[in-house]
Short mmCIF file of C-alpha atoms in Angstrom, two decimals:
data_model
loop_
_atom_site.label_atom_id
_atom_site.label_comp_id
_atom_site.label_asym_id
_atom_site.label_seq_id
_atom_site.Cartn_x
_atom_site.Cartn_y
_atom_site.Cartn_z
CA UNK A 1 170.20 239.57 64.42
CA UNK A 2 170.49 239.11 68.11
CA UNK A 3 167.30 237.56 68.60
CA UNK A 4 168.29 235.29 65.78
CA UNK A 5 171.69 234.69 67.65
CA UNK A 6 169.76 233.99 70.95
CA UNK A 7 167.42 231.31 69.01
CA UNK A 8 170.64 229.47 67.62
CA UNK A 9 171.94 229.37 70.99
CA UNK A 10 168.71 227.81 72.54
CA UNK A 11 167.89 225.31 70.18
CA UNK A 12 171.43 224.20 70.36
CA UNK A 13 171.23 223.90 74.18
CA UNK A 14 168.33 221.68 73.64
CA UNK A 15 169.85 219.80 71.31
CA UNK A 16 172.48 218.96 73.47
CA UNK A 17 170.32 218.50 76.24
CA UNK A 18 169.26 216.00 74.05
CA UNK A 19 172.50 214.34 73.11
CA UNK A 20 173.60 214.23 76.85
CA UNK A 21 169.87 212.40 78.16
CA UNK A 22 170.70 209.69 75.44
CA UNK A 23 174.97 209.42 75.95
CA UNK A 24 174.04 208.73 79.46
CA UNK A 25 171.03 206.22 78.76
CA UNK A 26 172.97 204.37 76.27
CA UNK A 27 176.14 204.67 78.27
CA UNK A 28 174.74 202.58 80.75
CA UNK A 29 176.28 198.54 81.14
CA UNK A 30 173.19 196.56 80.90
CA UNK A 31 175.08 194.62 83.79
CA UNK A 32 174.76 197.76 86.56
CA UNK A 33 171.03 197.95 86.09
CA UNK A 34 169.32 194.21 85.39
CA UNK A 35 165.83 194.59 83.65
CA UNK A 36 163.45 193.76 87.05
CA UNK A 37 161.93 190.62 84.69
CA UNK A 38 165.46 189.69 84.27
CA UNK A 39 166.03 189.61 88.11
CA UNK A 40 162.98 187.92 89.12
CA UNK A 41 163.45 185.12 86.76
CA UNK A 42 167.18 184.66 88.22
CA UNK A 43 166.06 184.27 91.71
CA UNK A 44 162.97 181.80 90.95
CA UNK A 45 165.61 179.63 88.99
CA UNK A 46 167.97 179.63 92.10
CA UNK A 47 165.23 179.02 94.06
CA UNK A 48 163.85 175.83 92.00
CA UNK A 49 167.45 174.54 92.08
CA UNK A 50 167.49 175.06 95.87
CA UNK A 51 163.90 172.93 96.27
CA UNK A 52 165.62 170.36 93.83
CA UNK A 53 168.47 169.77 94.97
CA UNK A 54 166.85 169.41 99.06
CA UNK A 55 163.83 166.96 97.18
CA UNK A 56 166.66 164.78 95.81
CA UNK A 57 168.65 164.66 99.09
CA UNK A 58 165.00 164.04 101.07
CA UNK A 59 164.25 161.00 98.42
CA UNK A 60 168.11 159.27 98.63
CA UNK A 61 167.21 159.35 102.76
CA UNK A 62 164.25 157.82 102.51
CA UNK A 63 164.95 155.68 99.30
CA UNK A 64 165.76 152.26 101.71
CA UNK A 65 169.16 151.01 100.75
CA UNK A 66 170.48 147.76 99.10
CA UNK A 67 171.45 145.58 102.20
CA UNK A 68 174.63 142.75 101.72
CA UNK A 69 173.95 139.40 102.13
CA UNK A 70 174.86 138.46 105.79
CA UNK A 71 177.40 136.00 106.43
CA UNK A 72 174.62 133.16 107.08
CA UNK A 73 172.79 133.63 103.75
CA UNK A 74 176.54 133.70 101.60
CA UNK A 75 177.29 130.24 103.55
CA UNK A 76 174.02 128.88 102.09
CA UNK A 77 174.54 130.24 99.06
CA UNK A 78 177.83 129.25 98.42
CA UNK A 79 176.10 125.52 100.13
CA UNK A 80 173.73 125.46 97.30
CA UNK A 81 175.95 126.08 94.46
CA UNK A 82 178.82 123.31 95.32
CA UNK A 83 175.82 120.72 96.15
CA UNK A 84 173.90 121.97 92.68
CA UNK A 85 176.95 121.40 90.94
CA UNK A 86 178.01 117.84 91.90
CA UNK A 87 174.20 116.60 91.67
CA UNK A 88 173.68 118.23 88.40
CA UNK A 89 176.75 116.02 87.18
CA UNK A 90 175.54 112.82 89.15
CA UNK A 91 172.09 113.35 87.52
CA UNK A 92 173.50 113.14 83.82
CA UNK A 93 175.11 110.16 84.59
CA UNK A 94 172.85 108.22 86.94
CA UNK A 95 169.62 109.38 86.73
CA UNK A 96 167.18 110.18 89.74
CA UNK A 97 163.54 109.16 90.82
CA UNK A 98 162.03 106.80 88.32
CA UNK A 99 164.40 107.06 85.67
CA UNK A 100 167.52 105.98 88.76
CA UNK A 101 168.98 102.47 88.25
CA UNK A 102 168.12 102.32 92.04
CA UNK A 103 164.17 102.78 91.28
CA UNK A 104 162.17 100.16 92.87
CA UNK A 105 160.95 99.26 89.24
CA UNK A 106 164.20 99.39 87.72
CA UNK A 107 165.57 96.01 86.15
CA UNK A 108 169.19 97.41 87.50
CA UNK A 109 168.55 97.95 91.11
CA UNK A 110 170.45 94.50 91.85
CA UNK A 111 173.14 95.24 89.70
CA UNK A 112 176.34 96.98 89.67
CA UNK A 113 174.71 100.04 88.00
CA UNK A 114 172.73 100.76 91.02
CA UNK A 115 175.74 100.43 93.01
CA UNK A 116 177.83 102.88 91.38
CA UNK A 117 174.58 105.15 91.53
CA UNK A 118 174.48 104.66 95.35
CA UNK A 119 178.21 105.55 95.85
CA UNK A 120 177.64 108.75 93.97
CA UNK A 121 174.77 109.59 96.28
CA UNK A 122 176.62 108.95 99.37
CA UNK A 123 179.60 110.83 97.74
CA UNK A 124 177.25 113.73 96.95
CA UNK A 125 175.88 113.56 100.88
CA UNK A 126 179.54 113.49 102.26
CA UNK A 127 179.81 116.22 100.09
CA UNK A 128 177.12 118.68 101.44
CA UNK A 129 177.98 117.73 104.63
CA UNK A 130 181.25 119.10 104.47
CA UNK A 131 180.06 122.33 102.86
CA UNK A 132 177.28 122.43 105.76
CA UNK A 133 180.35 122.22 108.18
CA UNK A 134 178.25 122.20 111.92
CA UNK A 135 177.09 125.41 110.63
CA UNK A 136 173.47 126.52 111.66
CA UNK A 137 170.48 126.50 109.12
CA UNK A 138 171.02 123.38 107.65
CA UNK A 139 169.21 120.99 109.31
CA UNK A 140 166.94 119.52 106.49
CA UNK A 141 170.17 119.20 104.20
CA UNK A 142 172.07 117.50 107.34
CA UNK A 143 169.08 115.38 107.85
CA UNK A 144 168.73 114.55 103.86
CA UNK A 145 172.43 114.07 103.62
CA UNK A 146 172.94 111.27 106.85
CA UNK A 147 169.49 109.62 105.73
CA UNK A 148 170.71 109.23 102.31
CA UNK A 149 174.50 107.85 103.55
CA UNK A 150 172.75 105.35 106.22
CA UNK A 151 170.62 103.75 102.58
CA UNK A 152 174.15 103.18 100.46
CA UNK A 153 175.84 101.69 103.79
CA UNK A 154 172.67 99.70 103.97
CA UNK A 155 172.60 98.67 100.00
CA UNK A 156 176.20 97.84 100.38
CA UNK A 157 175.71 95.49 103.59
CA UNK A 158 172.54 93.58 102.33
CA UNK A 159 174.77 92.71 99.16
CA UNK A 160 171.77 94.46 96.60
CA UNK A 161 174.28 94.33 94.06
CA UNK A 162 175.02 91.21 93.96
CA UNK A 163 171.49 89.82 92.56
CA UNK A 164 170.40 88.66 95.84
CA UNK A 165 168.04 85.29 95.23
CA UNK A 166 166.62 85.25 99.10
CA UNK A 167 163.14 86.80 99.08
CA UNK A 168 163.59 88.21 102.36
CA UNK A 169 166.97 90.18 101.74
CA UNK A 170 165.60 91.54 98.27
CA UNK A 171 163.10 93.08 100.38
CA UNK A 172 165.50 94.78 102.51
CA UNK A 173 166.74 96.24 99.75
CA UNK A 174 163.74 98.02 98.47
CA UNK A 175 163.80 101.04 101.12
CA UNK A 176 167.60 101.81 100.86
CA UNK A 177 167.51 101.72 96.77
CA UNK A 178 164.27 104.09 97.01
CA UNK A 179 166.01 106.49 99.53
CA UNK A 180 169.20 106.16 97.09
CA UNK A 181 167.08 106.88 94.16
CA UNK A 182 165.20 110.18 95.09
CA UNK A 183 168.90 110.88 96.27
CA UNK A 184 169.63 113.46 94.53
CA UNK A 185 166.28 115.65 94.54
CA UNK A 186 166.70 115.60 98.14
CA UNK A 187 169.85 116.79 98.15
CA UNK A 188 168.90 120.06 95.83
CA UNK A 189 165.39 120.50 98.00
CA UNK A 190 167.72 119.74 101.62
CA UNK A 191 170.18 122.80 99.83
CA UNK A 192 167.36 125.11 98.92
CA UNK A 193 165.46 124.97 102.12
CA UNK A 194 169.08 126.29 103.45
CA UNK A 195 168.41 129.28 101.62
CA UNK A 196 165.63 129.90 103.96
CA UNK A 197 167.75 128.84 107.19
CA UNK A 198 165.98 124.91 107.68
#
């Protein structure tokens, strides 16, 4: 009987040898001792992000940055779109090179038609100077614009319009009408080459 009792007693020391090992192993918050895989993983994530986030700020510093428009290439701009916009309309209406009632080979260049045409020019020329302004980096528009002014002054003073019979002052007229008649694709080319400051 007593060894029996002494058997009962060790196997139930065991036992709870037993019960304590796996209370305390099971007892444990998952959150006091991270798995080492666990860690590891954590600290090569934080260390990507790290790398990531210095790549991106390295690539915006070196990533060269949208520059405005400087004050001399908005005054062209804003040149080119008023002097587009009242040739475009003039160019409906009148016509330009060949197809211009102020063409050399035109049937209306002594007429009334080509005057009107040549008072739109000039108009259109006044125009772009006053958009021009004495500003600098215009000087093919400036040069375009007086040019074509100096022809409808001329057109007007030889009396083209008028059907002209004298040989000699119908031939005058031939170099202002021409000038008046490529008028307008001047103008545009004078406004564009302000783009580029000439």
């Amino acid at each position: 009987m007593k060894w029996q009792a002494l058997r009962a007693a060790a196997v139930l020391g065991v036992s709870g040898l037993l019960v304590t090992g796996c209370s305390d192993s099971e007892g444990t918050k998952p959150s006091d001792h991270p798995p080492a895989a666990t860690a590891a993983t954590s600290d090569a994530v934080t260390s990507d992000a790290v790398t990531s986030d210095a790549a991106a700020s390295d690539a915006a510093a070196s990533a060269p940055s949208a520059e405005p428009l400087s004050a001399k290439a908005q005054a062209a701009e804003k040149v080119k779109l008023a002097v587009e916009k009242r040739i475009s309309a003039d160019e409906r209406q009148f016509g330009s090179g060949g197809n211009s009632p102020c063409s050399t080979s035109s049937p209306q260049m002594f007429t009334a038609t080509c005057k009107a045409a040549a008072d739109a020019t000039s108009d259109a020329a006044g125009l772009a100077l006053t958009e021009i302004d004495g500003r600098q980096g215009f000087a093919t528009l400036d040069s375009v614009a007086r040019k074509l002014q100096t022809a409808a002054r001329t057109y007007h003073t030889l009396g083209c319009a008028t059907g002209p019979t004298a040989a000699d002052t119908r031939t005058a007229c031939l170099e202002p009408a021409a000038v008046i008649a490529q008028g307008f694709q001047d103008l545009r080319g004078g406004a564009n080459a302000g783009l580029a400051g000439k």
